[in-house]
């Protein structure tokens, strides 16, 4: 157990629907990062939050949004889902030192859009 | 921009063979460098890291040396085991910002 908890582990939904992925960071970590892993695009950075505020944005679609709550857990919302959104979505966390010291990853949520 | 290039896989080796997975980077700035490993059905785990030139990261028999002159961070292991079969990702970070990953290299070790 890495200390980063992601739920659910698997999600199957239809095109056009909306889903919410949840992440609880490792105890004491203030930063949360979301990544999308697909076969054709590899690991793509989506967004980072630090202590409740958006810190950096990557290739995140407008249909996707995220937030980090006061208890530091984060949610990634994916709407108007398309077949191409099927992927593994990883959450990672780090302490105040950020990426220079590495992240701790959760085990991911596998999203299948049918 | 910042990017990481890894050798394409899959790499298939027999047990106890020597492993090298090449990684080179392009960075606007002075990056920290990492290797992550992903076992089947799991998330990524930090394998080793190096934060300045000529540093050597090591863990579980794996090593990588930060070479600024060749912008490289090649992963090596002297004797691989079947349990090392996984996907290996090289990555960089600059000033604590987001990790940028390479495409990943699949390693398969046969007994």
Short mmCIF file of C-alpha atoms in Angstrom, two decimals:
data_model
loop_
_atom_site.label_atom_id
_atom_site.label_comp_id
_atom_site.label_asym_id
_atom_site.label_seq_id
_atom_site.Cartn_x
_atom_site.Cartn_y
_atom_site.Cartn_z
CA UNK A 1 0.00 0.00 0.00
CA UNK A 2 1.59 3.23 -1.22
CA UNK A 3 -0.53 5.44 1.02
CA UNK A 4 -2.33 7.05 -1.93
CA UNK A 5 -5.88 5.72 -2.25
CA UNK A 6 -7.88 5.89 -5.45
CA UNK A 7 -11.49 4.88 -5.87
CA UNK A 8 -13.07 3.24 -7.68
CA UNK A 9 -10.55 0.78 -9.11
CA UNK A 10 -12.65 0.07 -12.17
CA UNK A 11 -15.41 2.04 -13.85
CA UNK A 12 -17.45 1.16 -16.92
CA UNK A 13 -19.76 3.78 -18.30
CA UNK A 14 -21.46 4.83 -21.51
CA UNK A 15 -20.52 7.61 -23.90
CA UNK A 16 -21.93 10.97 -22.93
CA UNK A 17 -21.96 10.19 -19.23
CA UNK A 18 -20.13 11.89 -16.36
CA UNK A 19 -17.95 10.21 -13.74
CA UNK A 20 -15.99 11.28 -10.68
CA UNK A 21 -12.70 9.74 -9.68
CA UNK A 22 -11.48 10.18 -6.13
CA UNK A 23 -8.00 10.35 -4.66
CA UNK A 24 -6.78 10.55 -1.07
CA UNK A 25 -3.12 11.59 -0.88
CA UNK A 26 -0.51 10.11 1.39
CA UNK A 27 -0.71 11.49 4.91
CA UNK A 28 1.11 14.81 5.11
CA UNK A 29 1.35 15.38 1.36
CA UNK A 30 -0.08 18.67 0.16
CA UNK A 31 0.25 18.22 -3.60
CA UNK A 32 -1.96 16.03 -5.74
CA UNK A 33 -1.29 15.30 -9.40
CA UNK A 34 -3.55 13.60 -11.93
CA UNK A 35 -2.18 11.63 -14.87
CA UNK A 36 -3.85 9.80 -17.72
CA UNK A 37 -2.21 6.64 -19.04
CA UNK A 38 -3.27 5.27 -22.41
CA UNK A 39 -1.57 2.97 -24.88
CA UNK A 40 -1.19 5.57 -27.59
CA UNK A 41 -0.40 8.65 -25.48
CA UNK A 42 1.61 7.20 -22.62
CA UNK A 43 1.53 9.05 -19.30
CA UNK A 44 0.03 12.50 -19.74
CA UNK A 45 -0.02 15.07 -16.97
CA UNK A 46 -3.47 16.53 -16.46
CA UNK A 47 -3.43 18.84 -13.47
CA UNK A 48 -1.81 19.58 -10.11
CA UNK A 49 -3.27 20.96 -6.91
CA UNK A 50 -1.33 22.21 -3.93
CA UNK A 51 -3.11 22.69 -0.62
CA UNK A 52 -6.43 23.30 -2.30
CA UNK A 53 -5.28 25.54 -5.12
CA UNK A 54 -4.61 24.72 -8.74
CA UNK A 55 -0.85 24.86 -9.29
CA UNK A 56 -0.27 23.59 -12.83
CA UNK A 57 -2.29 22.47 -15.78
CA UNK A 58 -1.30 20.05 -18.50
CA UNK A 59 -3.16 18.58 -21.43
CA UNK A 60 -6.48 18.50 -19.65
CA UNK A 61 -9.58 18.67 -21.82
CA UNK A 62 -12.26 21.27 -21.14
CA UNK A 63 -14.67 18.40 -20.44
CA UNK A 64 -12.47 17.44 -17.49
CA UNK A 65 -12.18 19.32 -14.22
CA UNK A 66 -10.68 18.71 -10.82
CA UNK A 67 -10.59 20.11 -7.33
CA UNK A 68 -8.85 19.56 -4.03
CA UNK A 69 -10.86 19.79 -0.87
CA UNK A 70 -9.88 21.17 2.58
CA UNK A 71 -9.11 17.65 3.80
CA UNK A 72 -6.71 17.43 0.82
CA UNK A 73 -8.51 14.69 -1.05
CA UNK A 74 -9.03 15.40 -4.72
CA UNK A 75 -11.65 14.57 -7.31
CA UNK A 76 -11.32 14.41 -11.07
CA UNK A 77 -14.57 14.94 -12.94
CA UNK A 78 -14.87 13.68 -16.49
CA UNK A 79 -17.97 14.65 -18.46
CA UNK A 80 -19.46 14.05 -21.91
CA UNK A 81 -17.35 10.95 -22.04
CA UNK A 82 -16.06 9.64 -25.34
CA UNK A 83 -14.62 6.26 -26.27
CA UNK A 84 -11.18 7.83 -26.43
CA UNK A 85 -11.35 8.74 -22.75
CA UNK A 86 -10.93 5.08 -21.86
CA UNK A 87 -7.65 4.92 -19.95
CA UNK A 88 -6.00 4.43 -16.61
CA UNK A 89 -6.18 7.53 -14.46
CA UNK A 90 -3.52 7.86 -11.80
CA UNK A 91 -3.32 10.15 -8.87
CA UNK A 92 -0.01 10.90 -7.21
CA UNK A 93 0.96 12.98 -4.22
CA UNK A 94 4.09 14.67 -2.96
CA UNK A 95 5.13 16.71 0.01
CA UNK A 96 6.02 20.42 -0.03
CA UNK A 97 9.26 19.69 -1.88
CA UNK A 98 7.31 18.72 -4.95
CA UNK A 99 8.40 16.70 -7.94
CA UNK A 100 12.14 16.98 -7.28
CA UNK A 101 11.85 14.26 -4.67
CA UNK A 102 9.46 12.05 -6.55
CA UNK A 103 5.81 11.24 -6.25
CA UNK A 104 3.85 8.47 -4.57
CA UNK A 105 1.33 6.99 -6.96
CA UNK A 106 -1.99 5.34 -6.31
CA UNK A 107 -2.92 2.12 -8.06
CA UNK A 108 -5.18 3.93 -10.52
CA UNK A 109 -8.74 3.90 -11.77
CA UNK A 110 -9.35 2.02 -14.98
CA UNK A 111 -12.08 3.80 -16.93
CA UNK A 112 -13.79 2.02 -19.78
CA UNK A 113 -16.22 4.01 -21.91
CA UNK A 114 -18.54 1.87 -24.03
CA UNK B 1 10.18 22.18 -23.90
CA UNK B 2 11.09 19.38 -21.54
CA UNK B 3 10.99 15.81 -22.79
CA UNK B 4 12.31 12.33 -22.14
CA UNK B 5 13.17 9.71 -24.73
CA UNK B 6 13.51 6.04 -23.83
CA UNK B 7 14.54 3.07 -25.89
CA UNK B 8 11.61 1.25 -27.38
CA UNK B 9 10.69 -2.12 -26.06
CA UNK B 10 9.89 -4.71 -25.36
CA UNK B 11 13.26 -5.79 -24.05
CA UNK B 12 13.41 -9.54 -23.57
CA UNK B 13 16.23 -11.06 -21.52
CA UNK B 14 17.08 -14.35 -19.91
CA UNK B 15 17.43 -14.54 -16.14
CA UNK B 16 20.80 -13.29 -14.87
CA UNK B 17 21.46 -11.26 -18.03
CA UNK B 18 22.73 -7.68 -17.91
CA UNK B 19 20.14 -4.97 -18.41
CA UNK B 20 20.49 -1.52 -19.94
CA UNK B 21 17.54 0.72 -20.71
CA UNK B 22 18.60 3.96 -22.38
CA UNK B 23 17.10 7.30 -21.42
CA UNK B 24 18.00 10.75 -22.71
CA UNK B 25 16.36 14.04 -21.88
CA UNK B 26 15.87 17.58 -23.10
CA UNK B 27 15.32 20.22 -20.46
CA UNK B 28 15.21 24.00 -20.15
CA UNK B 29 16.93 24.11 -16.82
CA UNK B 30 18.60 21.72 -14.43
CA UNK B 31 16.34 18.70 -13.93
CA UNK B 32 16.09 16.01 -11.30
CA UNK B 33 15.94 12.58 -12.94
CA UNK B 34 13.98 9.50 -11.96
CA UNK B 35 13.25 5.92 -12.85
CA UNK B 36 9.82 4.56 -12.01
CA UNK B 37 8.65 0.96 -12.32
CA UNK B 38 5.12 -0.27 -12.97
CA UNK B 39 4.32 -3.89 -12.22
CA UNK B 40 1.25 -5.43 -13.89
CA UNK B 41 -1.99 -4.06 -12.51
CA UNK B 42 -0.25 -1.59 -10.19
CA UNK B 43 0.63 2.07 -10.04
CA UNK B 44 4.09 3.49 -10.59
CA UNK B 45 6.72 3.12 -7.89
CA UNK B 46 9.80 5.27 -7.55
CA UNK B 47 12.81 3.06 -8.25
CA UNK B 48 15.67 5.54 -7.98
CA UNK B 49 16.55 9.18 -8.51
CA UNK B 50 19.41 11.61 -8.97
CA UNK B 51 19.23 15.34 -8.44
CA UNK B 52 22.56 16.61 -9.77
CA UNK B 53 25.20 15.81 -12.35
CA UNK B 54 27.35 12.72 -11.70
CA UNK B 55 25.01 11.52 -8.94
CA UNK B 56 24.28 7.82 -9.05
CA UNK B 57 20.88 6.59 -7.96
CA UNK B 58 20.61 2.97 -6.88
CA UNK B 59 18.00 0.62 -5.47
CA UNK B 60 17.32 -3.14 -5.56
CA UNK B 61 20.39 -3.75 -7.72
CA UNK B 62 19.40 -1.12 -10.29
CA UNK B 63 21.64 1.87 -10.95
CA UNK B 64 21.58 5.01 -13.07
CA UNK B 65 24.09 7.86 -13.31
CA UNK B 66 23.11 11.45 -14.13
CA UNK B 67 25.27 12.42 -17.11
CA UNK B 68 24.85 16.11 -17.89
CA UNK B 69 27.31 16.10 -20.78
CA UNK B 70 25.32 13.46 -22.67
CA UNK B 71 21.92 14.40 -21.14
CA UNK B 72 21.40 10.76 -20.24
CA UNK B 73 20.24 8.65 -17.30
CA UNK B 74 20.53 5.04 -18.44
CA UNK B 75 19.17 2.30 -16.17
CA UNK B 76 21.36 -0.75 -15.54
CA UNK B 77 21.21 -3.96 -13.56
CA UNK B 78 23.90 -6.60 -13.50
CA UNK B 79 21.68 -9.67 -13.22
CA UNK B 80 17.96 -9.50 -13.87
CA UNK B 81 15.36 -11.78 -12.34
CA UNK B 82 11.96 -12.88 -13.57
CA UNK B 83 10.45 -10.68 -10.87
CA UNK B 84 11.97 -7.61 -12.58
CA UNK B 85 9.52 -8.00 -15.46
CA UNK B 86 7.63 -4.71 -15.56
CA UNK B 87 7.38 -1.40 -17.40
CA UNK B 88 10.15 1.10 -16.63
CA UNK B 89 9.65 4.84 -17.01
CA UNK B 90 12.33 7.49 -17.08
CA UNK B 91 11.19 10.92 -15.91
CA UNK B 92 12.40 14.42 -15.11
CA UNK B 93 11.27 17.29 -12.96
CA UNK B 94 12.50 20.87 -12.89
CA UNK B 95 12.34 22.98 -9.73
CA UNK B 96 9.81 20.70 -8.13
CA UNK B 97 7.33 20.98 -10.95
CA UNK B 98 5.39 18.21 -12.62
CA UNK B 99 7.11 15.01 -13.64
CA UNK B 100 7.56 14.54 -17.38
CA UNK B 101 7.67 10.87 -18.33
CA UNK B 102 9.15 8.94 -21.19
CA UNK B 103 6.99 6.47 -23.11
CA UNK B 104 8.02 3.53 -20.95
CA UNK B 105 10.00 0.38 -21.77
CA UNK B 106 8.54 -3.08 -21.25
CA UNK B 107 11.03 -5.54 -19.77
CA UNK B 108 10.36 -9.27 -20.00
CA UNK B 109 12.68 -11.68 -18.22
CA UNK B 110 12.50 -15.36 -19.10
CA UNK B 111 13.52 -18.14 -16.73
#
